[in-house]
Amino acid sequence: MLDNLNDDRLVRLAFGWNYKSWSRAFKESNFQLPNRIDRILEIGASRHSMVALIFDGLASEIVISYYTGEQREGIEQYLASVRQKYHLKSKYVLEQADATTVEGSFDIVIMKSVLGGLFRKNSSATSDVTGFIRSLASRAIKPEGLLISIDNGKSIFERTLSRFGARKNQWRFFRKSELVGAIRQTEFGLISSFSFETRLGYVGYILDNYVIYPLDLALFKLWRHNPTVIVSVFSTHD
């Protein structure tokens, strides 16, 4: 699918926290790329991850959107740090955009851990998510293009975890069936439900990727009903 997925250093830079778990679901999706990739848009990149990096060298231009000036500063700093570690081939452009109104002509639009924040449990319904996906696909991707959303799945331990992290702020965690209209979905994880790295730094990085991830590799073979990472691929022809 993507040669860059074999480059562990770039995968780490692209997926950020819990990178082994998030990239595992992405690798297994093995979706068909558009025949030509000129422009890619990423919505929701941050100072922790920039998934569009995985397409570096395949697209002429990669647009990284931000919503506020503060977010732009963090993304600029992250992209600068990536450039110090890795020779990037594509042209990167930072643009201010609102996910609910952005328009364009992109071959791929990608979002990681975005839908849950846009559609929080106390202010939206899953039907709102479906409408947004259809609208975004029609507004921003070319007829043969793709919209790729990588989302937080609803863990089997959701009741216990609901008091921690983004969950206590009403962030929406999804079941696969709630992401309606995907032409392809893949998933991974049973206990990769949050990031130790963003809380504990390097120690957390080790826990996420070399303790939790290997456990999930084994556990997910036994129980696949509540995946914690869900990759959904949408097109304009759903």
Coordinates of C-alpha atoms in Angstrom, one line a residue:
M1 CA 0.0 0.0 0.0
L2 CA 2.4 2.7 1.2
D3 CA 6.1 2.1 1.3
N4 CA 6.4 4.7 4.1
L5 CA 4.6 2.4 6.4
N6 CA 7.7 0.2 6.5
D7 CA 9.8 3.1 7.8
D8 CA 9.3 2.9 11.6
R9 CA 11.0 6.3 12.2
L10 CA 8.5 8.1 9.9
V11 CA 5.6 6.1 11.3
R12 CA 6.5 7.2 14.8
L13 CA 6.6 10.8 13.6
A14 CA 3.3 10.5 11.8
F15 CA 1.2 8.8 14.4
G16 CA 2.7 10.2 17.6
W17 CA 1.2 8.8 20.8
N18 CA 0.5 5.1 20.9
Y19 CA 2.0 5.0 17.4
K20 CA 2.3 1.2 17.2
S21 CA -1.4 0.7 18.0
W22 CA -2.7 3.5 15.8
S23 CA -0.5 2.6 12.8
R24 CA -1.4 -1.1 13.2
A25 CA -5.0 -0.4 12.3
F26 CA -4.0 1.9 9.5
K27 CA -1.6 -0.6 8.0
E28 CA -4.2 -3.3 8.0
S29 CA -6.7 -1.1 6.2
N30 CA -4.8 -1.6 3.0
F31 CA -7.2 0.6 1.0
Q32 CA -6.7 1.4 -2.7
L33 CA -5.0 4.8 -3.2
P34 CA -6.2 7.2 -5.9
N35 CA -4.3 6.8 -9.1
R36 CA -2.8 10.2 -8.8
I37 CA -2.2 12.2 -5.6
D38 CA -1.7 15.9 -6.0
R39 CA -3.0 17.4 -2.8
I40 CA -3.7 16.0 0.7
L41 CA -5.4 17.8 3.5
E42 CA -5.0 16.9 7.2
I43 CA -7.5 18.1 9.7
G44 CA -6.5 17.9 13.3
A45 CA -2.7 17.6 13.2
S46 CA -1.1 18.8 16.4
R47 CA 2.2 19.2 18.3
H48 CA 2.0 15.4 19.0
S49 CA 1.3 13.9 15.6
M50 CA 0.9 14.6 11.8
V51 CA -0.5 11.5 10.0
A52 CA -0.2 13.1 6.6
L53 CA 3.6 12.6 6.9
I54 CA 2.9 9.0 6.0
F55 CA 2.1 10.2 2.5
D56 CA 5.3 12.2 2.2
G57 CA 6.8 12.0 -1.3
L58 CA 3.5 10.7 -2.8
A59 CA 1.7 14.0 -2.9
S60 CA 2.9 17.2 -4.5
E61 CA 1.4 19.3 -1.7
I62 CA 0.3 18.5 1.8
V63 CA -2.0 21.0 3.5
I64 CA -2.0 20.9 7.3
S65 CA -4.9 22.9 8.7
Y66 CA -5.3 24.6 12.0
Y67 CA -8.1 26.3 13.8
T68 CA -6.4 28.9 16.1
G69 CA -3.2 30.7 16.1
E70 CA -2.1 28.8 19.1
Q71 CA -2.6 25.5 17.3
R72 CA -0.6 26.9 14.3
E73 CA 2.4 27.6 16.6
G74 CA 2.4 24.0 17.9
I75 CA 2.1 22.5 14.4
E76 CA 4.9 24.8 13.1
Q77 CA 7.1 23.6 15.9
Y78 CA 6.3 20.0 15.3
L79 CA 6.9 20.2 11.6
A80 CA 10.2 22.0 12.2
S81 CA 11.3 19.2 14.6
V82 CA 10.3 16.6 12.0
R83 CA 12.4 18.4 9.4
Q84 CA 15.4 18.1 11.7
K85 CA 15.0 14.4 11.9
Y86 CA 13.8 13.5 8.4
H87 CA 14.2 14.8 4.9
L88 CA 10.7 15.6 3.7
K89 CA 10.0 15.4 0.0
S90 CA 6.5 17.0 -0.4
K91 CA 5.6 20.6 -0.1
Y92 CA 3.9 21.4 3.2
V93 CA 1.5 24.3 3.6
L94 CA -0.2 25.5 6.8
E95 CA -3.7 26.9 6.4
Q96 CA -6.4 28.1 8.8
A97 CA -9.6 26.1 8.3
D98 CA -12.8 25.0 10.0
A99 CA -13.6 21.3 9.5
T100 CA -17.3 22.1 9.2
T101 CA -16.9 24.6 6.3
V102 CA -13.6 23.8 4.6
E103 CA -13.7 23.4 0.9
G104 CA -11.2 22.4 -1.7
S105 CA -10.1 19.8 -4.2
F106 CA -8.1 17.2 -2.4
D107 CA -7.3 13.6 -3.4
I108 CA -7.2 12.6 0.3
V109 CA -8.5 14.2 3.5
I110 CA -7.3 12.6 6.7
M111 CA -8.2 13.1 10.3
K112 CA -6.9 11.4 13.4
S113 CA -8.8 11.6 16.7
V114 CA -10.9 14.5 15.4
L115 CA -14.6 13.3 15.2
G116 CA -14.8 12.6 19.0
G117 CA -13.9 16.2 19.8
L118 CA -16.1 17.8 17.2
F119 CA -19.1 15.7 18.2
R120 CA -19.0 15.4 22.0
K121 CA -21.6 13.3 23.8
N122 CA -23.3 16.1 25.6
S123 CA -23.9 18.3 22.5
S124 CA -24.4 16.0 19.5
A125 CA -25.7 12.6 18.2
T126 CA -24.1 10.0 16.0
S127 CA -26.4 11.1 13.2
D128 CA -24.6 14.5 13.3
V129 CA -21.3 12.6 12.6
T130 CA -22.8 10.9 9.6
G131 CA -24.0 14.2 8.1
F132 CA -20.7 15.8 8.7
I133 CA -18.7 13.1 7.0
R134 CA -21.0 13.2 3.9
S135 CA -20.7 17.0 3.8
L136 CA -16.9 17.1 4.2
A137 CA -16.5 14.4 1.5
S138 CA -18.7 16.4 -0.9
R139 CA -17.0 19.8 -0.1
A140 CA -13.3 18.8 0.0
I141 CA -12.5 15.6 -1.9
K142 CA -12.2 14.9 -5.7
P143 CA -14.7 12.5 -7.3
E144 CA -12.2 9.6 -7.0
G145 CA -10.7 10.8 -3.7
L146 CA -10.8 9.4 -0.2
L147 CA -11.7 10.7 3.3
I148 CA -9.8 8.7 6.0
S149 CA -10.8 9.0 9.6
I150 CA -8.8 7.3 12.4
D151 CA -10.9 7.4 15.6
N152 CA -11.0 6.4 19.2
G153 CA -13.0 3.3 19.8
K154 CA -15.3 2.6 22.7
S155 CA -13.3 0.3 25.0
I156 CA -14.7 -2.7 26.9
F157 CA -13.5 -0.8 30.0
E158 CA -15.4 2.4 29.1
R159 CA -17.4 2.7 32.3
T160 CA -14.2 2.8 34.4
L161 CA -12.3 5.0 31.9
S162 CA -15.1 7.5 31.6
R163 CA -13.7 9.5 34.6
F164 CA -10.3 10.1 33.0
G165 CA -8.7 12.2 30.3
A166 CA -10.7 13.3 27.3
R167 CA -13.6 11.1 28.4
K168 CA -14.5 13.3 31.3
N169 CA -14.8 16.2 28.9
Q170 CA -17.6 14.3 27.0
W171 CA -15.3 13.3 24.1
R172 CA -17.1 10.8 21.9
F173 CA -15.7 7.3 21.6
F174 CA -17.1 5.2 18.8
R175 CA -18.4 1.8 17.9
K176 CA -17.6 0.7 14.3
S177 CA -21.3 0.6 13.5
E178 CA -21.7 4.3 14.4
L179 CA -19.3 5.4 11.7
V180 CA -21.8 4.9 8.9
G181 CA -21.0 4.8 5.2
A182 CA -17.4 3.7 5.2
I183 CA -16.2 1.7 2.1
R184 CA -13.6 0.0 4.3
Q185 CA -13.1 -0.3 8.1
T186 CA -10.3 -1.9 10.1
E187 CA -9.6 -1.9 13.8
F188 CA -7.2 -2.8 16.5
G189 CA -6.8 -2.7 20.3
L190 CA -8.6 -3.7 23.4
I191 CA -6.6 -1.9 26.1
S192 CA -4.9 0.8 24.1
S193 CA -7.5 3.3 25.3
F194 CA -5.4 6.3 26.2
S195 CA -1.8 7.6 26.0
F196 CA 0.7 7.1 28.8
E197 CA 3.2 9.0 26.7
T198 CA 1.4 12.4 26.8
R199 CA 1.2 12.1 30.6
L200 CA 4.6 10.4 31.5
G201 CA 6.9 11.3 28.7
Y202 CA 9.5 8.7 27.8
V203 CA 8.4 6.2 30.4
G204 CA 4.9 6.5 29.0
Y205 CA 6.2 5.9 25.5
I206 CA 7.8 2.6 26.6
L207 CA 4.5 1.6 28.4
D208 CA 2.4 2.5 25.3
N209 CA 4.4 0.8 22.7
Y210 CA 6.4 -2.0 24.4
V211 CA 4.1 -3.1 27.1
I212 CA 0.4 -2.2 26.2
Y213 CA 0.9 -2.9 22.5
P214 CA 2.3 -6.4 22.8
L215 CA -0.5 -7.3 25.2
D216 CA -3.0 -6.0 22.7
L217 CA -1.6 -8.1 20.0
A218 CA -2.4 -11.2 22.0
L219 CA -5.7 -10.0 23.5
F220 CA -7.2 -8.7 20.3
K221 CA -7.0 -12.2 18.8
L222 CA -9.3 -13.4 21.5
W223 CA -11.7 -10.4 21.7
R224 CA -12.4 -8.1 18.7
H225 CA -15.8 -6.6 19.7
N226 CA -14.6 -3.4 21.3
P227 CA -11.7 -2.1 19.3
T228 CA -10.0 1.1 20.7
V229 CA -8.7 2.3 17.3
I230 CA -11.0 2.4 14.2
V231 CA -9.9 3.3 10.7
S232 CA -12.8 4.2 8.4
V233 CA -12.3 5.1 4.7
F234 CA -15.0 7.0 2.9
S235 CA -15.5 8.1 -0.7
T236 CA -18.0 10.4 -2.5
H237 CA -19.5 7.1 -3.8
D238 CA -20.8 5.6 -0.6

